[in-house]
Coordinates of C-alpha atoms and ligand atoms in Angstrom, one line a residue:
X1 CA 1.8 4.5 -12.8
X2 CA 1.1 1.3 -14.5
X3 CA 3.7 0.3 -15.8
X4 CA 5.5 1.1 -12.3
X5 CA 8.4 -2.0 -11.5
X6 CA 7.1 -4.5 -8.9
X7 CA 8.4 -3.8 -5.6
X8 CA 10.2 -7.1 -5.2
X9 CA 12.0 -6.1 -8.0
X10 CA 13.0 -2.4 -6.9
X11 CA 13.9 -3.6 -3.1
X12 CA 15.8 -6.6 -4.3
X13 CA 18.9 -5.9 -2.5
X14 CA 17.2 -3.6 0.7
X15 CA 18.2 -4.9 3.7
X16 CA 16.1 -6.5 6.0
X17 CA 15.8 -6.8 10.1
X18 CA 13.9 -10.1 9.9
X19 CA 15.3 -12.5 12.4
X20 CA 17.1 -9.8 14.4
X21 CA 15.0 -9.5 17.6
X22 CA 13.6 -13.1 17.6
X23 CA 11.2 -15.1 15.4
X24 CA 8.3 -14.0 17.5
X25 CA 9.4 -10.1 17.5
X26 CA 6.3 -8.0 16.4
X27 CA 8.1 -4.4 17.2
X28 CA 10.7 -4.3 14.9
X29 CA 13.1 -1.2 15.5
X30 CA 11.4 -0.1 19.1
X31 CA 13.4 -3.0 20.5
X32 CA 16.4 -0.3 20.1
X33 CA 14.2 2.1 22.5
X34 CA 15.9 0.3 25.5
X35 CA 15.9 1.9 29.0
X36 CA 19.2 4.0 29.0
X37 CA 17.6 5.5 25.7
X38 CA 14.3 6.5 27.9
X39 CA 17.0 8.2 29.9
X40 CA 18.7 9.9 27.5
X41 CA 15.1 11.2 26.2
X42 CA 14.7 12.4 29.6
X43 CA 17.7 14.4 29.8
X44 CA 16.0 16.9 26.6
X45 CA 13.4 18.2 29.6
X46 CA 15.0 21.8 30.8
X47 CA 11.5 23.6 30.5
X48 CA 9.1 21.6 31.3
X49 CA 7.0 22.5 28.3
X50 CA 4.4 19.7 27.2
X51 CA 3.4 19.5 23.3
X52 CA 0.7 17.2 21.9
X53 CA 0.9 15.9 18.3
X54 CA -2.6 14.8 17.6
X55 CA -5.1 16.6 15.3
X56 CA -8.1 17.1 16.3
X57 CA -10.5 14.1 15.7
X58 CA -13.6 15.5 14.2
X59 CA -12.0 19.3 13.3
X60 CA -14.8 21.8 12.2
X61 CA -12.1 22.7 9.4
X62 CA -12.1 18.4 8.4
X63 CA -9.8 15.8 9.1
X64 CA -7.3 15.0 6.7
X65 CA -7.1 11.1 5.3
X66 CA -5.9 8.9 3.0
X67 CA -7.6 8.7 -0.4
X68 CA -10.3 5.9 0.0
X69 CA -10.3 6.4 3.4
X70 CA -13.4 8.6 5.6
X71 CA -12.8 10.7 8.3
X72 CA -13.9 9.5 11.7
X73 CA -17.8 10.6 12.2
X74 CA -18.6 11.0 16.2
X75 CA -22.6 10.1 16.8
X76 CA -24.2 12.0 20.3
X77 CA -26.0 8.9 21.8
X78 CA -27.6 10.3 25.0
X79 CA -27.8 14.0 26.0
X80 CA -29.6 16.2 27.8
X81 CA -32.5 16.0 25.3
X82 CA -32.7 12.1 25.8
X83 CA -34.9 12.9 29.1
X84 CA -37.3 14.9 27.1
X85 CA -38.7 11.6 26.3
X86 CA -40.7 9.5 28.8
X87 CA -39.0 6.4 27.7
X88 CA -35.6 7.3 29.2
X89 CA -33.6 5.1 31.1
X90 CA -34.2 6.4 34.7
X91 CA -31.7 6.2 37.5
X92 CA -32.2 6.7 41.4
X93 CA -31.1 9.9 42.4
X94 CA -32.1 11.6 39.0
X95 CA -28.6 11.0 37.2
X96 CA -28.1 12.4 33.8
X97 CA -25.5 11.7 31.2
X98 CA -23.9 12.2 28.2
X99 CA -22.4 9.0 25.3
X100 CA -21.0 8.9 21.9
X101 CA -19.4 6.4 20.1
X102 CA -17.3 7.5 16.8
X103 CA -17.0 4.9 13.7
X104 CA -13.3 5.8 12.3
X105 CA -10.3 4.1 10.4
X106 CA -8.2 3.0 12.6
X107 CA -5.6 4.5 10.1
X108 CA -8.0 8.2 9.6
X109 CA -6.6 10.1 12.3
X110 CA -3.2 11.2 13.7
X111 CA -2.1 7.1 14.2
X112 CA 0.5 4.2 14.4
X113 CA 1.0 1.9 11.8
X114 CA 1.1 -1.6 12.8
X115 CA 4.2 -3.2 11.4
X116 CA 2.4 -5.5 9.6
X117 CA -0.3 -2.8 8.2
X118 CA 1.9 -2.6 4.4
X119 CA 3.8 -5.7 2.5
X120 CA 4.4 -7.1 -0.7
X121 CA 5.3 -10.0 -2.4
X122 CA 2.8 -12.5 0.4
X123 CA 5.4 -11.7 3.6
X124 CA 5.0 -8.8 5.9
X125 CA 7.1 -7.8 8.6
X126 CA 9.6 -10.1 10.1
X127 CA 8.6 -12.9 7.2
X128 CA 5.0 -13.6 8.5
X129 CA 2.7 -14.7 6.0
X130 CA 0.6 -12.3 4.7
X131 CA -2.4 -14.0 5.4
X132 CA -1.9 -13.7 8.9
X133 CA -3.8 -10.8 8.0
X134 CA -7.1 -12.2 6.6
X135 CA -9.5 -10.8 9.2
X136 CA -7.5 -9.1 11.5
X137 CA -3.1 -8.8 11.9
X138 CA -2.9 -12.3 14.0
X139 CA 0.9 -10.9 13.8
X140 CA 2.5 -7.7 13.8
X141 CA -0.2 -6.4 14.6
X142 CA -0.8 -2.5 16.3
X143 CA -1.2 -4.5 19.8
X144 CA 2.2 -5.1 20.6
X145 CA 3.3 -1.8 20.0
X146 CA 0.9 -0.5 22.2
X147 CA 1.7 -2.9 25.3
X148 CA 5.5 -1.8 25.3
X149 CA 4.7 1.9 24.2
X150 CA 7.2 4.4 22.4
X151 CA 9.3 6.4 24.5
X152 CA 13.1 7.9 23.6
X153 CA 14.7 10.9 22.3
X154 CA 12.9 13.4 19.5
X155 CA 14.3 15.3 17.3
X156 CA 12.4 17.5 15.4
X157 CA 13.7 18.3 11.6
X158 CA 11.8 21.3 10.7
X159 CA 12.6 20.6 6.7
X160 CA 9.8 23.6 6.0
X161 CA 11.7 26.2 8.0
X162 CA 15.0 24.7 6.3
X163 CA 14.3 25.3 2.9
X164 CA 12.1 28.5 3.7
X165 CA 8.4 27.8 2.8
X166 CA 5.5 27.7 4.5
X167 CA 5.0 24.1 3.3
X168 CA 6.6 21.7 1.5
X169 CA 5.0 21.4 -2.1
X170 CA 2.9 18.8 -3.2
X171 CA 5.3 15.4 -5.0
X172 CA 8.7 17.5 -3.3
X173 CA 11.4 15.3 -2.2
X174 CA 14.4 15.4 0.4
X175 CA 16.9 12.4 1.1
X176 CA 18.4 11.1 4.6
X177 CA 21.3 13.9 3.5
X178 CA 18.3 16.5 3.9
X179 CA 17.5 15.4 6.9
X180 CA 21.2 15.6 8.2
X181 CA 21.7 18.9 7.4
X182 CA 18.1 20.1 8.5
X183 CA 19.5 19.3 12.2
X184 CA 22.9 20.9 11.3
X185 CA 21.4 24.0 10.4
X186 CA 19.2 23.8 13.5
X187 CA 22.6 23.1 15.4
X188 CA 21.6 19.5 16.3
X189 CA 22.7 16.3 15.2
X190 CA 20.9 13.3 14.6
X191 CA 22.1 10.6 16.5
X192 CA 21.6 6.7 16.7
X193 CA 18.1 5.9 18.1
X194 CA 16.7 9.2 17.7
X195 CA 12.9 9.8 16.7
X196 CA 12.8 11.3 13.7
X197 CA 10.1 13.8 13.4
X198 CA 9.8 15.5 10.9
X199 CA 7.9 18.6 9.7
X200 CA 6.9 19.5 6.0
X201 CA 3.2 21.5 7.2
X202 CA 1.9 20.2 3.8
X203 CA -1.2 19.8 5.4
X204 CA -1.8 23.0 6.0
X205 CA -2.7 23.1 2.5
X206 CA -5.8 20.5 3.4
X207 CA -7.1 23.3 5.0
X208 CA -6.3 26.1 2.9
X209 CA -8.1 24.2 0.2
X210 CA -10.0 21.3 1.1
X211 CA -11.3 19.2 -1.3
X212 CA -9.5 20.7 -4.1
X213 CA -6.6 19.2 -1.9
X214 CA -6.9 15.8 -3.0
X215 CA -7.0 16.4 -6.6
X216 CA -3.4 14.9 -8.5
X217 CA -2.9 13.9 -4.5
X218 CA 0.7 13.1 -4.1
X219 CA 2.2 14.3 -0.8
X220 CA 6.1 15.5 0.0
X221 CA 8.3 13.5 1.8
X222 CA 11.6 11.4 1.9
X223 CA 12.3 9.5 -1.2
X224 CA 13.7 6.2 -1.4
X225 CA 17.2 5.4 -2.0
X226 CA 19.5 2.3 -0.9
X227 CA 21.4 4.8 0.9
X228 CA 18.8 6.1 2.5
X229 CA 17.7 2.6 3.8
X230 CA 20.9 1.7 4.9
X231 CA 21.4 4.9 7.0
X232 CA 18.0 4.4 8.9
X233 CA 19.7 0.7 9.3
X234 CA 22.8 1.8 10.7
X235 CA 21.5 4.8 12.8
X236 CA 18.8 2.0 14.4
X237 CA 16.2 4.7 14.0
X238 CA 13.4 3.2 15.9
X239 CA 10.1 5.2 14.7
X240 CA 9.2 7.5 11.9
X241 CA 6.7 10.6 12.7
X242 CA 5.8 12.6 10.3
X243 CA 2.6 15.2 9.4
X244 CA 2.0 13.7 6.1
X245 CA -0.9 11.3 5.9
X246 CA 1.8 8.8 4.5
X247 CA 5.3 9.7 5.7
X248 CA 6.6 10.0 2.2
X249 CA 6.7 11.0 -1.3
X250 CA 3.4 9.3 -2.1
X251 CA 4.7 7.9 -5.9
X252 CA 8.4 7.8 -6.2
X253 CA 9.9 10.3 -9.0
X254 CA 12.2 8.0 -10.0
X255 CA 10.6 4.1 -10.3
X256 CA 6.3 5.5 -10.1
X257 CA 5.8 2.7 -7.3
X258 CA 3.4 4.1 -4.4
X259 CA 5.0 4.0 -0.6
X260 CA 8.2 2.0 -1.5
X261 CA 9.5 3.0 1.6
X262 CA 6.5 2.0 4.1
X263 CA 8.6 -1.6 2.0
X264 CA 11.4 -0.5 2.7
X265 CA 11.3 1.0 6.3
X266 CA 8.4 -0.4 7.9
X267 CA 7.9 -4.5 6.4
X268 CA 12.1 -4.7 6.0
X269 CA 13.3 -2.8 8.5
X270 CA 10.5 -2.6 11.4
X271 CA 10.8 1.1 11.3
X272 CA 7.4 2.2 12.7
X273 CA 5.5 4.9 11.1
X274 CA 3.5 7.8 13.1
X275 CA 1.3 9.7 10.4
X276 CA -1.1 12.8 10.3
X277 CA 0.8 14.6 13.5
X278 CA 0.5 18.3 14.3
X279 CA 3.8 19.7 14.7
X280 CA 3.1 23.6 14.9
X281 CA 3.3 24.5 18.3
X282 CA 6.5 21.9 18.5
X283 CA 7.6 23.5 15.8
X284 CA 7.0 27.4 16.8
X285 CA 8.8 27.0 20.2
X286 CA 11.7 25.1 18.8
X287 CA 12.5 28.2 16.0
X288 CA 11.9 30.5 18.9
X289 CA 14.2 28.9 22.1
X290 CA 16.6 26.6 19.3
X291 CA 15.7 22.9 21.8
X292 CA 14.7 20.6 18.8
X293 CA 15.5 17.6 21.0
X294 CA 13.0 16.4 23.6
X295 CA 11.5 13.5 25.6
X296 CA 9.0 12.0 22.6
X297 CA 6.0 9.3 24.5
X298 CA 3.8 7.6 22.7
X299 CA 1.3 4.7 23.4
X300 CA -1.2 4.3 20.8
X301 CA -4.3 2.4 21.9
X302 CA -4.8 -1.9 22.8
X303 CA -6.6 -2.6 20.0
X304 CA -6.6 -6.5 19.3
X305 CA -5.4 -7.5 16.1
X306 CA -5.6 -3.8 14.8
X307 CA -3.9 -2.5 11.4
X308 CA -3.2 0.8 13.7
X309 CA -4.1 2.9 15.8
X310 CA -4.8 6.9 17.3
X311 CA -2.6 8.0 19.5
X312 CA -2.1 11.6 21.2
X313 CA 2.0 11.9 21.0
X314 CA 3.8 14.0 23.3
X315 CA 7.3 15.6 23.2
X316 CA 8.3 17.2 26.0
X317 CA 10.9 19.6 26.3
Ligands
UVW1 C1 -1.3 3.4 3.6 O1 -0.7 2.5 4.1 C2 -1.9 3.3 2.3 O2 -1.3 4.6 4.2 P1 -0.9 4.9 5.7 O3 0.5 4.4 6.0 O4 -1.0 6.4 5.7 O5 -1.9 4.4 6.7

């Protein structure tokens, strides 16, 4: 992929959002997540039924991450066995606990991208210097995300179920056309504002075949296109969520660059990206009752100056 075009020069006509909200903005597209659009999420509840969307930190079975990246190890700090030991902190009334602490990526679990986690050419999201990220995102970073928190309509687009597989294969592509008639084959629509979530289950195949999994690593997703960019720009979409580690085809078929569209989508745009979701049990009840839409919250945690963040999504339905 070396002799891949610079991005500059492959996004040289994308749009861009910068400007739009403010100089200041650090949230990019979840300003469109106004209060009437909480509403109309809330008007997708008719059962009741609550799905989470994190994996599992710390899975027996592994956690799947980004190449380079290690999953999140959890150390027991005080248990039961700390009072074996004379030297245990002793409180009156004979208290007992338990404490961990875990040492993770912020990015190496189901997470939030900060908008300004991925740039090029020395500007990340809404033109901030680049080195407003030398030792921690002084803008665009996860934190403002997390103060306002993610809340609107869902929409799931089951593209595995659409095109019949288990999962999506490893490099395979689909387009903002896809994705349009995925929902019209599920008898939805996508409309303005909507959170796109999408399902490829490619990561079932982390666990089908762990470490062999990594090997010529280049996951499915959307592809990038100037279409493609200027339909997430007219249909406002506010927030990405996907169950790929990286929300995309990971090396684009047709220029070799890696993530043009985090570019593209996140640093041009302000699209925000939701990585490494489960979407099985969403997905199951959605084939089995036909309600892909739902009430989709998400706060991912107040971490100052963070790249990202975990977060536990819900859709509610
Ligand atoms: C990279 O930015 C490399 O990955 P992700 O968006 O998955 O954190």
């Amino acid at each position: 992929m070396a002799d891949a075009p610079d991005m500059t020069e492959v996004l040289a006509d994308a749009p861009k959002n910068w400007g739009k909200w403010g100089e200041d903005d650090e949230v990019g597209a979840l300003n469109y997540l106004t209060a009437d659009e909480v509403m109309r999420g809330v008007q997708h509840i008719r059962q009741g039924q609550v799905f989470t969307l994190q994996r599992l930190i710390g899975d027996p079975k592994g956690d799947p991450v980004w190449p380079g990246r290690s999953p999140a190890v959890r150390t027991m700090l005080l248990d039961e066995s700390t009072w074996d030991s004379a030297e245990a902190p002793q409180f009156p009334g004979g208290l007992h606990y338990a404490d961990d602490k875990i040492d993770a990526f912020l990015q190496g679990s189901t997470q939030y991208d900060a908008l300004g986690h991925v740039w090029y050419d020395g500007q990340i999201w809404n033109g901030y210097d680049a080195r407003s990220t030398v030792g921690g995102m002084a803008k665009a970073s996860v934190e403002p995300i997390a103060q306002r928190g993610v809340v609107g309509r869902g929409i799931l687009l089951d593209m595995a179920r659409f095109r019949g597989k288990d999962t999506l294969d490893k490099g395979e592509t689909f387009t903002h056309e896809d994705l349009v008639a995925c929902a019209e084959a599920q008898g939805t629509r996508i409309e303005q504002h909507d959170i796109l979530v999408v399902r490829t289950n490619f990561l079932q195949l982390f666990f089908d075949q762990g470490e062999a999994f990594y090997e010529g690593f280049n996951e499915p997703g959307l592809v990038y296109s100037p279409e493609l960019v200027r339909w997430f720009q007219d249909m406002e979409i506010p927030n990405l969520v996907t169950d790929t580690i990286a929300n995309e085809v990971t090396y684009d078929p047709n220029n070799g660059t890696a993530l043009p569209l985090h570019c593209a989508l996140m640093r041009n745009l302000g699209v925000t990206l939701t990585e490494i979701c489960d979407l099985e049990k969403l997905a199951e009840s959605c084939a089995a009752d036909g309600q892909y839409t739902f009430l989709y919250a998400a706060a991912p945690l107040k971490v100052h100056r963070a790249t990202g963040s975990p977060v536990n999504p819900l859709a509610v339905k």
